[in-house]
Short mmCIF file of C-alpha atoms in Angstrom, two decimals:
data_model
loop_
_atom_site.label_atom_id
_atom_site.label_comp_id
_atom_site.label_asym_id
_atom_site.label_seq_id
_atom_site.Cartn_x
_atom_site.Cartn_y
_atom_site.Cartn_z
CA MET A 29 6.60 -66.67 -21.73
CA GLN A 30 7.12 -66.30 -18.01
CA LEU A 31 8.37 -68.28 -15.02
CA LEU A 32 5.69 -70.70 -13.83
CA ARG A 33 4.02 -70.21 -10.47
CA GLY A 34 4.14 -73.90 -9.59
CA LEU A 35 5.28 -73.97 -5.95
CA GLY A 36 2.68 -74.45 -3.22
CA PHE A 37 3.03 -74.26 0.56
CA PHE A 38 4.59 -77.73 0.92
CA HIS A 39 7.29 -77.30 -1.74
CA VAL A 40 8.04 -73.77 -0.52
CA ASN A 41 8.70 -75.10 2.98
CA MET A 42 10.91 -77.85 1.57
CA PHE A 43 12.86 -75.21 -0.37
CA LEU A 44 13.27 -73.18 2.82
CA PHE A 45 14.56 -76.20 4.77
CA SER A 46 16.90 -77.16 1.93
CA ALA A 47 18.32 -73.64 1.56
CA THR A 48 18.68 -72.95 5.29
CA ILE A 49 19.81 -76.25 6.81
CA GLY A 50 23.38 -76.95 5.74
CA THR A 51 26.81 -77.57 7.17
CA GLY A 52 26.49 -74.42 9.29
CA ILE A 53 25.00 -76.47 12.13
CA PHE A 54 28.00 -78.84 11.86
CA VAL A 55 30.70 -76.14 11.67
CA SER A 56 29.40 -73.03 13.48
CA PRO A 57 29.10 -74.45 17.06
CA LYS A 58 32.90 -74.50 17.32
CA GLY A 59 33.36 -70.77 16.67
CA VAL A 60 30.22 -69.72 18.55
CA LEU A 61 31.23 -71.57 21.73
CA LYS A 62 34.72 -70.10 21.49
CA TYR A 63 33.43 -66.52 21.20
CA CYS A 64 30.96 -67.18 24.03
CA SER A 65 33.91 -67.97 26.35
CA LEU A 66 32.50 -71.51 26.86
CA ASN A 67 29.38 -70.03 28.47
CA ILE A 68 26.67 -72.56 27.59
CA PRO A 69 23.58 -70.41 28.50
CA ILE A 70 24.91 -67.54 26.33
CA PHE A 71 25.78 -70.07 23.61
CA LEU A 72 22.24 -71.50 23.46
CA SER A 73 20.66 -68.04 23.83
CA ILE A 74 22.54 -66.76 20.78
CA TRP A 75 21.36 -69.73 18.69
CA ALA A 76 17.75 -69.07 19.72
CA GLY A 77 18.08 -65.28 19.34
CA CYS A 78 19.60 -65.53 15.86
CA GLY A 79 16.73 -67.77 14.81
CA LEU A 80 14.30 -65.04 15.85
CA LEU A 81 16.41 -62.30 14.22
CA SER A 82 16.64 -64.20 10.92
CA MET A 83 12.86 -64.72 11.06
CA MET A 84 12.37 -60.99 11.66
CA ASN A 85 14.60 -60.05 8.71
CA ALA A 86 12.93 -62.60 6.43
CA VAL A 87 9.43 -61.43 7.40
CA CYS A 88 10.43 -57.84 6.55
CA LEU A 89 11.63 -59.01 3.15
CA ALA A 90 8.35 -60.92 2.72
CA GLU A 91 6.56 -57.56 2.41
CA ILE A 92 8.82 -56.75 -0.55
CA ALA A 93 8.01 -60.10 -2.18
CA ALA A 94 4.27 -59.63 -1.56
CA THR A 95 4.30 -56.10 -3.02
CA TYR A 96 6.48 -57.08 -5.99
CA PRO A 97 5.83 -60.84 -6.47
CA VAL A 98 8.54 -61.44 -9.08
CA SER A 99 11.71 -63.49 -9.06
CA GLY A 100 14.59 -61.41 -7.76
CA ALA A 101 12.09 -59.24 -5.88
CA SER A 102 14.76 -57.62 -3.71
CA TYR A 103 16.67 -56.31 -6.75
CA TYR A 104 13.46 -55.13 -8.45
CA PHE A 105 12.45 -53.31 -5.25
CA LEU A 106 15.87 -51.69 -4.60
CA LYS A 107 16.05 -50.28 -8.11
CA ARG A 108 12.74 -48.49 -7.61
CA ALA A 109 13.34 -47.46 -4.01
CA LEU A 110 17.03 -46.44 -3.96
CA GLY A 111 18.15 -46.29 -7.59
CA SER A 112 20.00 -48.36 -10.18
CA SER A 113 23.46 -48.09 -8.60
CA VAL A 114 22.29 -49.50 -5.25
CA ALA A 115 20.38 -52.28 -7.02
CA PHE A 116 23.46 -53.21 -9.05
CA LEU A 117 25.59 -53.21 -5.89
CA SER A 118 23.17 -55.71 -4.36
CA ILE A 119 23.59 -57.94 -7.42
CA TRP A 120 27.38 -57.60 -7.16
CA ILE A 121 27.28 -58.88 -3.57
CA LYS A 122 24.79 -61.67 -4.26
CA ILE A 123 26.58 -63.04 -7.32
CA PHE A 124 29.86 -63.37 -5.43
CA ALA A 125 28.11 -64.87 -2.40
CA CYS A 126 26.12 -67.39 -4.47
CA THR A 127 28.78 -68.57 -6.91
CA LEU A 128 31.63 -68.81 -4.39
CA GLY A 129 29.27 -70.51 -1.93
CA ILE A 130 28.27 -73.05 -4.59
CA SER A 131 31.94 -73.73 -5.38
CA ALA A 132 32.78 -74.27 -1.70
CA GLN A 133 29.82 -76.62 -1.21
CA CYS A 134 30.65 -78.72 -4.28
CA LEU A 135 34.28 -79.05 -3.15
CA LEU A 136 33.14 -80.05 0.34
CA ILE A 137 30.80 -82.73 -1.08
CA ALA A 138 33.58 -84.11 -3.29
CA SER A 139 36.08 -84.03 -0.44
CA SER A 140 33.80 -85.87 1.99
CA LEU A 141 33.04 -88.58 -0.61
CA ILE A 142 36.58 -89.10 -1.87
CA GLN A 143 38.20 -89.01 1.57
CA CYS A 144 36.61 -92.39 2.34
CA PHE A 145 39.05 -93.95 -0.15
CA TYR A 146 42.06 -92.22 1.44
CA SER A 147 41.64 -93.09 5.12
CA GLU A 148 45.35 -92.74 5.94
CA CYS A 149 46.22 -89.59 3.98
CA GLN A 150 44.77 -86.46 2.43
CA ALA A 151 42.82 -86.96 -0.82
CA PRO A 152 44.55 -85.49 -3.94
CA GLU A 153 43.19 -82.27 -5.40
CA LEU A 154 42.63 -83.34 -9.04
CA PRO A 155 39.99 -86.06 -8.49
CA LYS A 156 38.35 -83.87 -5.85
CA LYS A 157 37.95 -80.99 -8.31
CA CYS A 158 36.79 -83.29 -11.12
CA LEU A 159 34.08 -84.80 -8.91
CA ALA A 160 33.06 -81.31 -7.71
CA LEU A 161 32.69 -80.14 -11.32
CA ALA A 162 30.64 -83.23 -12.19
CA ILE A 163 28.31 -82.56 -9.24
CA LEU A 164 27.99 -78.88 -10.15
CA TRP A 165 27.12 -79.49 -13.79
CA SER A 166 24.64 -82.23 -12.85
CA PHE A 167 22.76 -79.73 -10.70
CA GLY A 168 23.02 -77.16 -13.50
CA ILE A 169 21.29 -79.59 -15.88
CA LEU A 170 18.62 -80.29 -13.25
CA SER A 171 17.96 -76.56 -12.83
CA ALA A 172 17.62 -76.12 -16.60
CA ARG A 173 14.78 -78.69 -16.54
CA GLY A 174 12.54 -76.23 -14.68
CA ILE A 175 11.54 -75.46 -11.12
CA LYS A 176 9.38 -78.59 -10.56
CA PRO A 177 12.19 -81.19 -10.82
CA VAL A 178 14.34 -79.01 -8.54
CA ALA A 179 11.44 -78.78 -6.06
CA TRP A 180 11.04 -82.57 -5.87
CA PHE A 181 14.78 -83.07 -5.47
CA ASN A 182 14.87 -80.52 -2.66
CA THR A 183 11.90 -82.22 -1.00
CA ILE A 184 13.88 -85.46 -0.75
CA SER A 185 16.99 -83.58 0.41
CA SER A 186 15.04 -81.64 3.05
CA LEU A 187 13.42 -84.78 4.47
CA MET A 188 16.88 -86.35 4.79
CA LYS A 189 18.23 -83.27 6.57
CA LEU A 190 15.30 -83.15 8.98
CA SER A 191 15.69 -86.87 9.69
CA VAL A 192 19.40 -86.49 10.53
CA LEU A 193 18.81 -83.53 12.85
CA CYS A 194 15.94 -85.36 14.55
CA LEU A 195 18.21 -88.39 15.07
CA ILE A 196 20.95 -86.25 16.63
CA SER A 197 18.43 -84.35 18.78
CA LEU A 198 16.61 -87.44 20.05
CA THR A 199 19.89 -89.19 20.81
CA GLY A 200 21.01 -86.22 22.89
CA ILE A 201 17.71 -86.11 24.80
CA VAL A 202 17.92 -89.84 25.53
CA LEU A 203 21.51 -89.49 26.77
CA LEU A 204 20.46 -86.64 29.08
CA VAL A 205 17.49 -88.57 30.47
CA ILE A 206 19.00 -92.04 30.94
CA GLY A 207 22.69 -91.36 30.32
CA LYS A 208 25.67 -91.04 32.60
CA LYS A 209 26.06 -88.30 35.17
CA GLU A 210 28.82 -86.63 33.12
CA ASN A 211 26.31 -85.86 30.35
CA VAL A 212 24.24 -83.75 32.76
CA SER A 213 27.12 -82.29 34.78
CA ARG A 214 28.19 -79.99 31.92
CA PHE A 215 24.86 -78.17 32.12
CA GLU A 216 24.93 -78.04 35.93
CA LYS A 217 28.23 -76.11 35.85
CA ALA A 218 27.16 -73.86 32.98
CA LEU A 219 26.51 -70.75 35.08
CA GLU A 220 30.07 -70.78 36.41
CA ALA A 221 31.58 -69.71 33.06
CA GLU A 222 32.70 -66.12 32.45
CA LEU A 223 30.62 -63.70 30.39
CA PRO A 224 31.81 -62.65 26.89
CA ASN A 225 32.18 -58.97 25.97
CA VAL A 226 30.12 -57.12 23.35
CA SER A 227 32.63 -57.69 20.54
CA GLN A 228 32.71 -61.43 21.23
CA ILE A 229 28.90 -61.60 21.21
CA ALA A 230 28.84 -59.82 17.82
CA GLU A 231 31.36 -62.31 16.41
CA ALA A 232 29.33 -65.21 17.82
CA ILE A 233 26.15 -63.85 16.19
CA LEU A 234 27.96 -63.61 12.84
CA GLN A 235 29.06 -67.24 13.23
CA VAL A 236 25.50 -68.39 14.00
CA TYR A 237 24.02 -66.43 11.09
CA TYR A 238 26.10 -68.63 8.77
CA ALA A 239 23.73 -71.47 9.74
CA TYR A 240 20.65 -69.34 8.88
CA LEU A 241 21.92 -67.89 5.57
CA GLY A 242 19.21 -69.41 3.38
CA SER A 243 16.31 -67.86 5.31
CA SER A 244 15.77 -65.18 2.61
CA PHE A 245 15.84 -67.65 -0.31
CA LEU A 246 12.06 -67.49 -0.84
CA ILE A 247 12.30 -63.80 -1.77
CA VAL A 248 14.48 -64.75 -4.75
CA ILE A 249 11.91 -67.19 -6.19
CA ALA A 250 8.79 -65.12 -5.35
CA GLY A 251 7.79 -65.15 -9.04
CA GLU A 252 7.41 -68.95 -8.97
CA ILE A 253 5.34 -69.26 -5.77
CA LYS A 254 1.56 -69.60 -5.76
CA ARG A 255 -0.17 -66.84 -3.74
CA PRO A 256 3.17 -65.36 -2.54
CA ALA A 257 1.51 -62.82 -0.22
CA GLU A 258 0.09 -65.70 1.87
CA THR A 259 2.59 -68.48 1.30
CA ILE A 260 5.91 -66.67 1.90
CA PRO A 261 5.20 -65.14 5.36
CA LYS A 262 3.50 -68.34 6.57
CA SER A 263 6.39 -70.53 5.36
CA ILE A 264 8.99 -68.23 6.94
CA ILE A 265 7.28 -68.28 10.35
CA TYR A 266 6.57 -72.02 10.41
CA GLY A 267 9.75 -73.15 8.66
CA LEU A 268 12.25 -71.04 10.59
CA SER A 269 10.53 -71.95 13.87
CA VAL A 270 11.15 -75.63 13.12
CA VAL A 271 14.77 -74.92 12.08
CA THR A 272 15.46 -72.89 15.26
CA VAL A 273 14.09 -75.62 17.55
CA LEU A 274 16.07 -78.32 15.73
CA TYR A 275 19.27 -76.24 15.89
CA LEU A 276 18.81 -75.75 19.64
CA LEU A 277 18.18 -79.45 20.29
CA THR A 278 21.12 -80.43 18.06
CA ASN A 279 23.47 -78.16 20.01
CA VAL A 280 22.16 -79.57 23.30
CA SER A 281 22.95 -83.04 21.95
CA PHE A 282 26.48 -81.94 21.00
CA LEU A 283 27.01 -80.58 24.53
CA ALA A 284 25.60 -83.73 26.12
CA VAL A 285 28.14 -85.95 24.33
CA LEU A 286 31.21 -83.72 23.93
CA THR A 287 32.98 -81.39 26.31
CA SER A 288 33.36 -77.72 25.41
CA GLU A 289 37.09 -78.25 24.78
CA GLU A 290 36.35 -81.14 22.39
CA ILE A 291 33.87 -79.00 20.44
CA ILE A 292 36.36 -76.13 20.08
CA SER A 293 39.18 -78.45 18.94
CA SER A 294 36.97 -80.26 16.38
CA ASP A 295 37.00 -79.36 12.67
CA SER A 296 33.47 -80.75 12.29
CA VAL A 297 31.45 -81.11 15.48
CA ALA A 298 28.97 -83.51 13.87
CA VAL A 299 31.73 -85.89 12.73
CA THR A 300 33.27 -85.91 16.21
CA TRP A 301 29.82 -86.48 17.72
CA MET A 302 29.10 -89.36 15.32
CA ASN A 303 32.47 -90.99 16.03
CA ARG A 304 31.70 -90.85 19.74
CA VAL A 305 28.10 -92.10 19.57
CA PHE A 306 28.26 -94.35 16.48
CA PRO A 307 31.92 -95.39 16.02
CA SER A 308 33.19 -97.11 12.85
CA MET A 309 30.60 -95.44 10.59
CA GLN A 310 32.84 -93.25 8.41
CA TRP A 311 30.95 -94.08 5.20
CA ILE A 312 27.62 -93.09 6.68
CA ILE A 313 29.08 -89.86 8.10
CA SER A 314 30.45 -88.88 4.68
CA LEU A 315 27.13 -89.59 3.00
CA LEU A 316 25.25 -87.57 5.62
CA ILE A 317 27.51 -84.55 5.14
CA SER A 318 27.05 -84.83 1.38
CA ALA A 319 23.28 -85.11 1.75
CA PHE A 320 23.25 -81.90 3.78
CA LEU A 321 24.96 -80.04 0.95
CA PHE A 322 23.19 -81.45 -2.13
CA GLY A 323 20.03 -79.39 -1.57
CA SER A 324 22.03 -76.26 -0.74
CA VAL A 325 23.90 -76.50 -4.07
CA SER A 326 20.70 -76.80 -6.12
CA CYS A 327 19.14 -73.85 -4.23
CA GLY A 328 22.32 -71.83 -4.82
CA ILE A 329 22.17 -72.40 -8.58
CA VAL A 330 18.47 -71.46 -8.69
CA SER A 331 19.17 -68.33 -6.65
CA ALA A 332 22.10 -67.22 -8.83
CA SER A 333 20.19 -67.83 -12.07
CA ARG A 334 17.18 -65.81 -10.85
CA ILE A 335 19.53 -62.96 -9.96
CA PHE A 336 20.88 -62.93 -13.54
CA TYR A 337 17.31 -63.26 -14.85
CA ALA A 338 15.94 -60.28 -12.87
CA THR A 339 18.91 -58.05 -13.67
CA SER A 340 18.62 -58.87 -17.37
CA GLN A 341 14.92 -57.95 -17.40
CA GLU A 342 15.84 -54.52 -16.03
CA GLY A 343 18.50 -53.98 -18.70
CA GLN A 344 21.63 -54.10 -16.52
CA PHE A 345 22.75 -57.52 -17.79
CA PRO A 346 22.62 -58.93 -21.37
CA PHE A 347 19.06 -59.58 -22.58
CA ILE A 348 19.78 -63.26 -23.25
CA TYR A 349 19.77 -64.06 -19.49
CA SER A 350 16.04 -63.27 -19.20
CA MET A 351 15.01 -65.62 -22.04
CA LEU A 352 13.27 -68.90 -21.17
CA ASN A 353 13.31 -72.33 -22.79
CA ASP A 354 10.20 -74.45 -23.39
CA LEU A 355 10.42 -75.70 -19.78
CA HIS A 356 10.10 -72.10 -18.53
CA SER A 357 13.65 -72.07 -17.18
CA PRO A 358 16.25 -69.28 -17.74
CA VAL A 359 18.73 -71.79 -19.14
CA VAL A 360 21.38 -69.22 -20.17
CA ALA A 361 21.29 -67.69 -16.68
CA ASP A 362 21.70 -71.22 -15.23
CA LEU A 363 24.67 -71.77 -17.53
CA GLN A 364 26.30 -68.51 -16.46
CA ALA A 365 25.91 -69.39 -12.76
CA VAL A 366 27.45 -72.83 -13.35
CA ILE A 367 30.38 -71.40 -15.35
CA LEU A 368 31.23 -68.83 -12.65
CA SER A 369 30.99 -71.53 -9.96
CA SER A 370 33.25 -73.78 -12.06
CA VAL A 371 35.89 -71.04 -12.05
CA GLY A 372 35.69 -71.03 -8.26
CA ILE A 373 36.20 -74.80 -8.14
CA ILE A 374 39.14 -74.82 -10.54
CA SER A 375 40.81 -71.88 -8.80
CA SER A 376 39.87 -73.05 -5.31
CA ASN A 377 41.86 -70.22 -3.69
CA MET A 378 39.14 -67.84 -4.92
CA ILE A 379 36.72 -69.34 -2.39
CA TYR A 380 38.54 -67.48 0.37
CA LEU A 381 37.17 -64.25 -1.17
CA ILE A 382 33.76 -65.15 0.23
CA LYS A 383 34.77 -63.80 3.66
CA TYR A 384 34.91 -60.31 2.14
CA VAL A 385 31.21 -60.55 1.23
CA GLY A 386 30.11 -60.60 4.90
CA LEU A 387 30.03 -56.84 5.45
CA GLY A 388 28.28 -56.33 2.12
CA THR A 389 25.55 -58.81 3.04
CA TRP A 390 24.63 -56.87 6.16
CA CYS A 391 24.87 -53.55 4.28
CA LEU A 392 22.45 -55.02 1.74
CA ASN A 393 19.99 -56.01 4.47
CA LEU A 394 20.25 -52.47 5.89
CA LEU A 395 19.56 -50.96 2.45
CA ASN A 396 16.49 -53.20 2.03
CA MET A 397 15.05 -51.97 5.32
CA ILE A 398 15.81 -48.29 4.48
CA GLY A 399 14.15 -48.76 1.10
CA LEU A 400 11.13 -50.34 2.78
CA LEU A 401 10.72 -47.31 5.06
CA LYS A 402 11.21 -44.92 2.14
CA LEU A 403 8.56 -46.70 0.10
CA ARG A 404 6.14 -46.60 3.05
CA TYR A 405 6.64 -42.81 3.23
CA GLN A 406 6.64 -41.99 -0.51
CA ASN A 407 3.94 -44.46 -1.64
CA PRO A 408 1.62 -45.04 1.31
CA ASP A 409 -1.25 -46.03 -1.02
CA LEU A 410 0.73 -48.73 -2.86
CA PRO A 411 -1.21 -52.02 -2.49
CA ARG A 412 0.58 -54.24 0.03
CA PRO A 413 -1.05 -57.68 0.34
CA TYR A 414 1.22 -58.35 3.30
CA LYS A 415 2.45 -55.54 5.55
CA VAL A 416 5.02 -56.10 8.30
CA ARG A 417 4.86 -54.10 11.53
CA LEU A 418 7.28 -51.17 11.78
CA PRO A 419 8.97 -52.38 15.03
CA PHE A 420 10.22 -55.40 13.06
CA VAL A 421 11.71 -53.11 10.40
CA PHE A 422 13.44 -50.92 13.01
CA GLY A 423 14.64 -54.04 14.82
CA SER A 424 16.16 -55.36 11.60
CA ILE A 425 17.89 -51.99 11.01
CA ALA A 426 19.28 -51.99 14.56
CA SER A 427 20.61 -55.56 14.28
CA SER A 428 22.24 -54.79 10.91
CA LEU A 429 23.95 -51.66 12.27
CA PHE A 430 25.12 -53.59 15.34
CA LEU A 431 26.67 -56.37 13.25
CA ILE A 432 28.26 -53.91 10.78
CA LEU A 433 29.72 -51.43 13.26
CA THR A 434 30.64 -53.50 16.33
CA PRO A 435 33.43 -55.61 14.76
CA VAL A 436 34.81 -52.53 12.96
CA ILE A 437 34.88 -50.40 16.14
CA GLN A 438 35.96 -53.09 18.62
CA SER A 439 38.60 -54.86 16.51
CA PRO A 440 39.44 -53.04 13.24
CA SER A 441 41.56 -55.00 10.77
CA THR A 442 42.77 -54.91 7.17
CA GLU A 443 39.97 -57.33 6.28
CA HIS A 444 37.46 -54.52 6.79
CA VAL A 445 39.44 -52.38 4.32
CA TYR A 446 39.25 -55.21 1.76
CA GLN A 447 35.48 -55.42 2.31
CA VAL A 448 35.09 -51.70 1.56
CA VAL A 449 37.28 -52.10 -1.54
CA PHE A 450 35.06 -55.01 -2.64
CA LEU A 451 31.97 -52.78 -2.40
CA PHE A 452 33.73 -49.95 -4.28
CA CYS A 453 34.64 -52.37 -7.10
CA GLY A 454 30.91 -53.08 -7.46
CA LEU A 455 30.27 -49.38 -8.14
CA LEU A 456 33.07 -49.34 -10.74
CA CYS A 457 31.46 -52.29 -12.51
CA TYR A 458 28.11 -50.47 -12.45
CA TRP A 459 29.60 -47.48 -14.27
CA LEU A 460 31.28 -49.84 -16.76
CA GLN A 461 28.07 -51.72 -17.57
CA ALA A 462 26.18 -48.41 -17.91
CA TYR A 463 28.75 -47.29 -20.51
CA LEU A 464 28.54 -50.61 -22.39
CA ASN A 465 24.72 -50.44 -22.45
CA ARG A 466 24.91 -47.05 -24.19
CA HIS A 467 27.24 -48.47 -26.84
CA GLY A 468 25.91 -52.03 -27.00
CA VAL A 469 24.02 -52.06 -30.31
CA CYS A 470 26.59 -54.44 -31.79
CA PHE A 471 25.62 -57.07 -29.20
CA ASN A 472 22.11 -57.48 -30.63
CA ARG A 473 23.27 -59.80 -33.41
CA ILE A 474 25.21 -61.92 -30.90
CA THR A 475 22.08 -62.17 -28.75
CA CYS A 476 20.11 -63.48 -31.74
CA TYR A 477 22.68 -66.23 -32.36
CA TRP A 478 22.60 -67.24 -28.68
CA GLN A 479 18.80 -67.27 -28.79
CA LEU A 480 18.83 -69.68 -31.72
CA LEU A 481 21.52 -71.86 -30.12
CA PHE A 482 19.63 -72.36 -26.83
CA ASN A 483 16.12 -72.21 -28.35
CA VAL A 484 14.91 -69.59 -25.87
CA SER A 485 12.28 -66.85 -26.07
CA PRO A 486 12.00 -63.44 -24.36
CA SER A 487 9.98 -63.40 -21.16
CA GLU A 488 7.36 -60.86 -20.16
CA HIS A 489 8.53 -57.82 -18.24
CA PRO A 490 7.76 -58.17 -14.50
CA GLU A 491 5.65 -54.99 -14.41
CA LYS A 492 3.02 -56.79 -16.50
CA LEU A 493 2.86 -59.57 -13.89
CA ILE A 494 2.45 -57.41 -10.76
CA PRO A 495 -1.25 -56.89 -9.91
CA SER A 496 -0.60 -53.66 -7.97
CA LEU A 497 0.85 -52.06 -11.10
CA ASN A 498 -1.90 -53.36 -13.39
CA PRO A 499 -5.28 -52.60 -11.78
CA ASN A 500 -7.11 -53.47 -14.97
#
């Protein structure tokens, strides 16, 4: 039993679009423009630069996935490069980021759908949470059916997302070409704005990166991709290039229709843009926002379940998470991801904890790059079907250090203390699970009962599936 390698180049690109394109492009322009001091050239440059930076980081991670083509490749790699404690810390960060992100997305979908029935007041919390739970568990059932149904669903979702962004982009271009003079005048006066300082640029980059968060999703599902050494780097370069161009054109369209002050004062720039260009279309706007999030939720559940799956195979989580059903899906890991996300929906205040994961995410990217360099030095003869150039690795390290240190040095706050405490709690949990593993013989019988209940079988250890470790 093992996860099926059933995803070709087309489906991998659709997964990348679905995981990357989300509400970030609708929400982030507000904060980015604010931190750019309304400077439009800097604003657009940061969007383009972050697209290139995210591509650089993802290409560096692609070497890890090509060398260790298993699901949860980053965790598998970190455990061998930097040790079990660092690998567990990466899982600690990813689980919080995934499950709280899924909860927030499900609540946003439910809110945008229900709000249509409450045009004159705020929608009540109970029906919103019930609908969010129904959406979450529906995607959990879909994920338990295997990777192929999820791939086809994300293909439809991705095509819808691309169509919406193309519509917004083309509308903006048309308004600039044949529109009123006021649409063009905002760009003519762009160079008159003041320049932001270094701290503001760092904050703006962090805001933009929210819109590119899914760019490393393919590394999580490397064990289910055909010819990962060829497919992953090619998909990252082509896919993220398309996303970067669409994000730039979408922001140009926002600026062509709305003033900088209107963008900053808007809760959702896309909704304000739609109301200006296509008034009286609230239903369509709600459906479009929901469509943008549906694919992101399904990718989040797949990502979280593969994290549980990989950690279980390495013995740091219960063995039951790495068992597969007859559809080759880690159904117990899917269930665990859905349960944790359900807790986030029910206790919606927990979603605010996601802001404390930001520092950890960049620390994790830094650790991946350090581990990559260490592995290059210690195991130079290790077969690497895809090998990234060292300047990209050093560039990724420099960008991670810049985004970690600049906000802390320029504007220290208690939030940074909470982020450090969050990371320290991960180490405490690592020591706790290590103790339980040494005294966990009594859990074997419980695992057998769970195995019978879910009709699942143990999967092969990833080392048997990696060609570089099995030359014969």
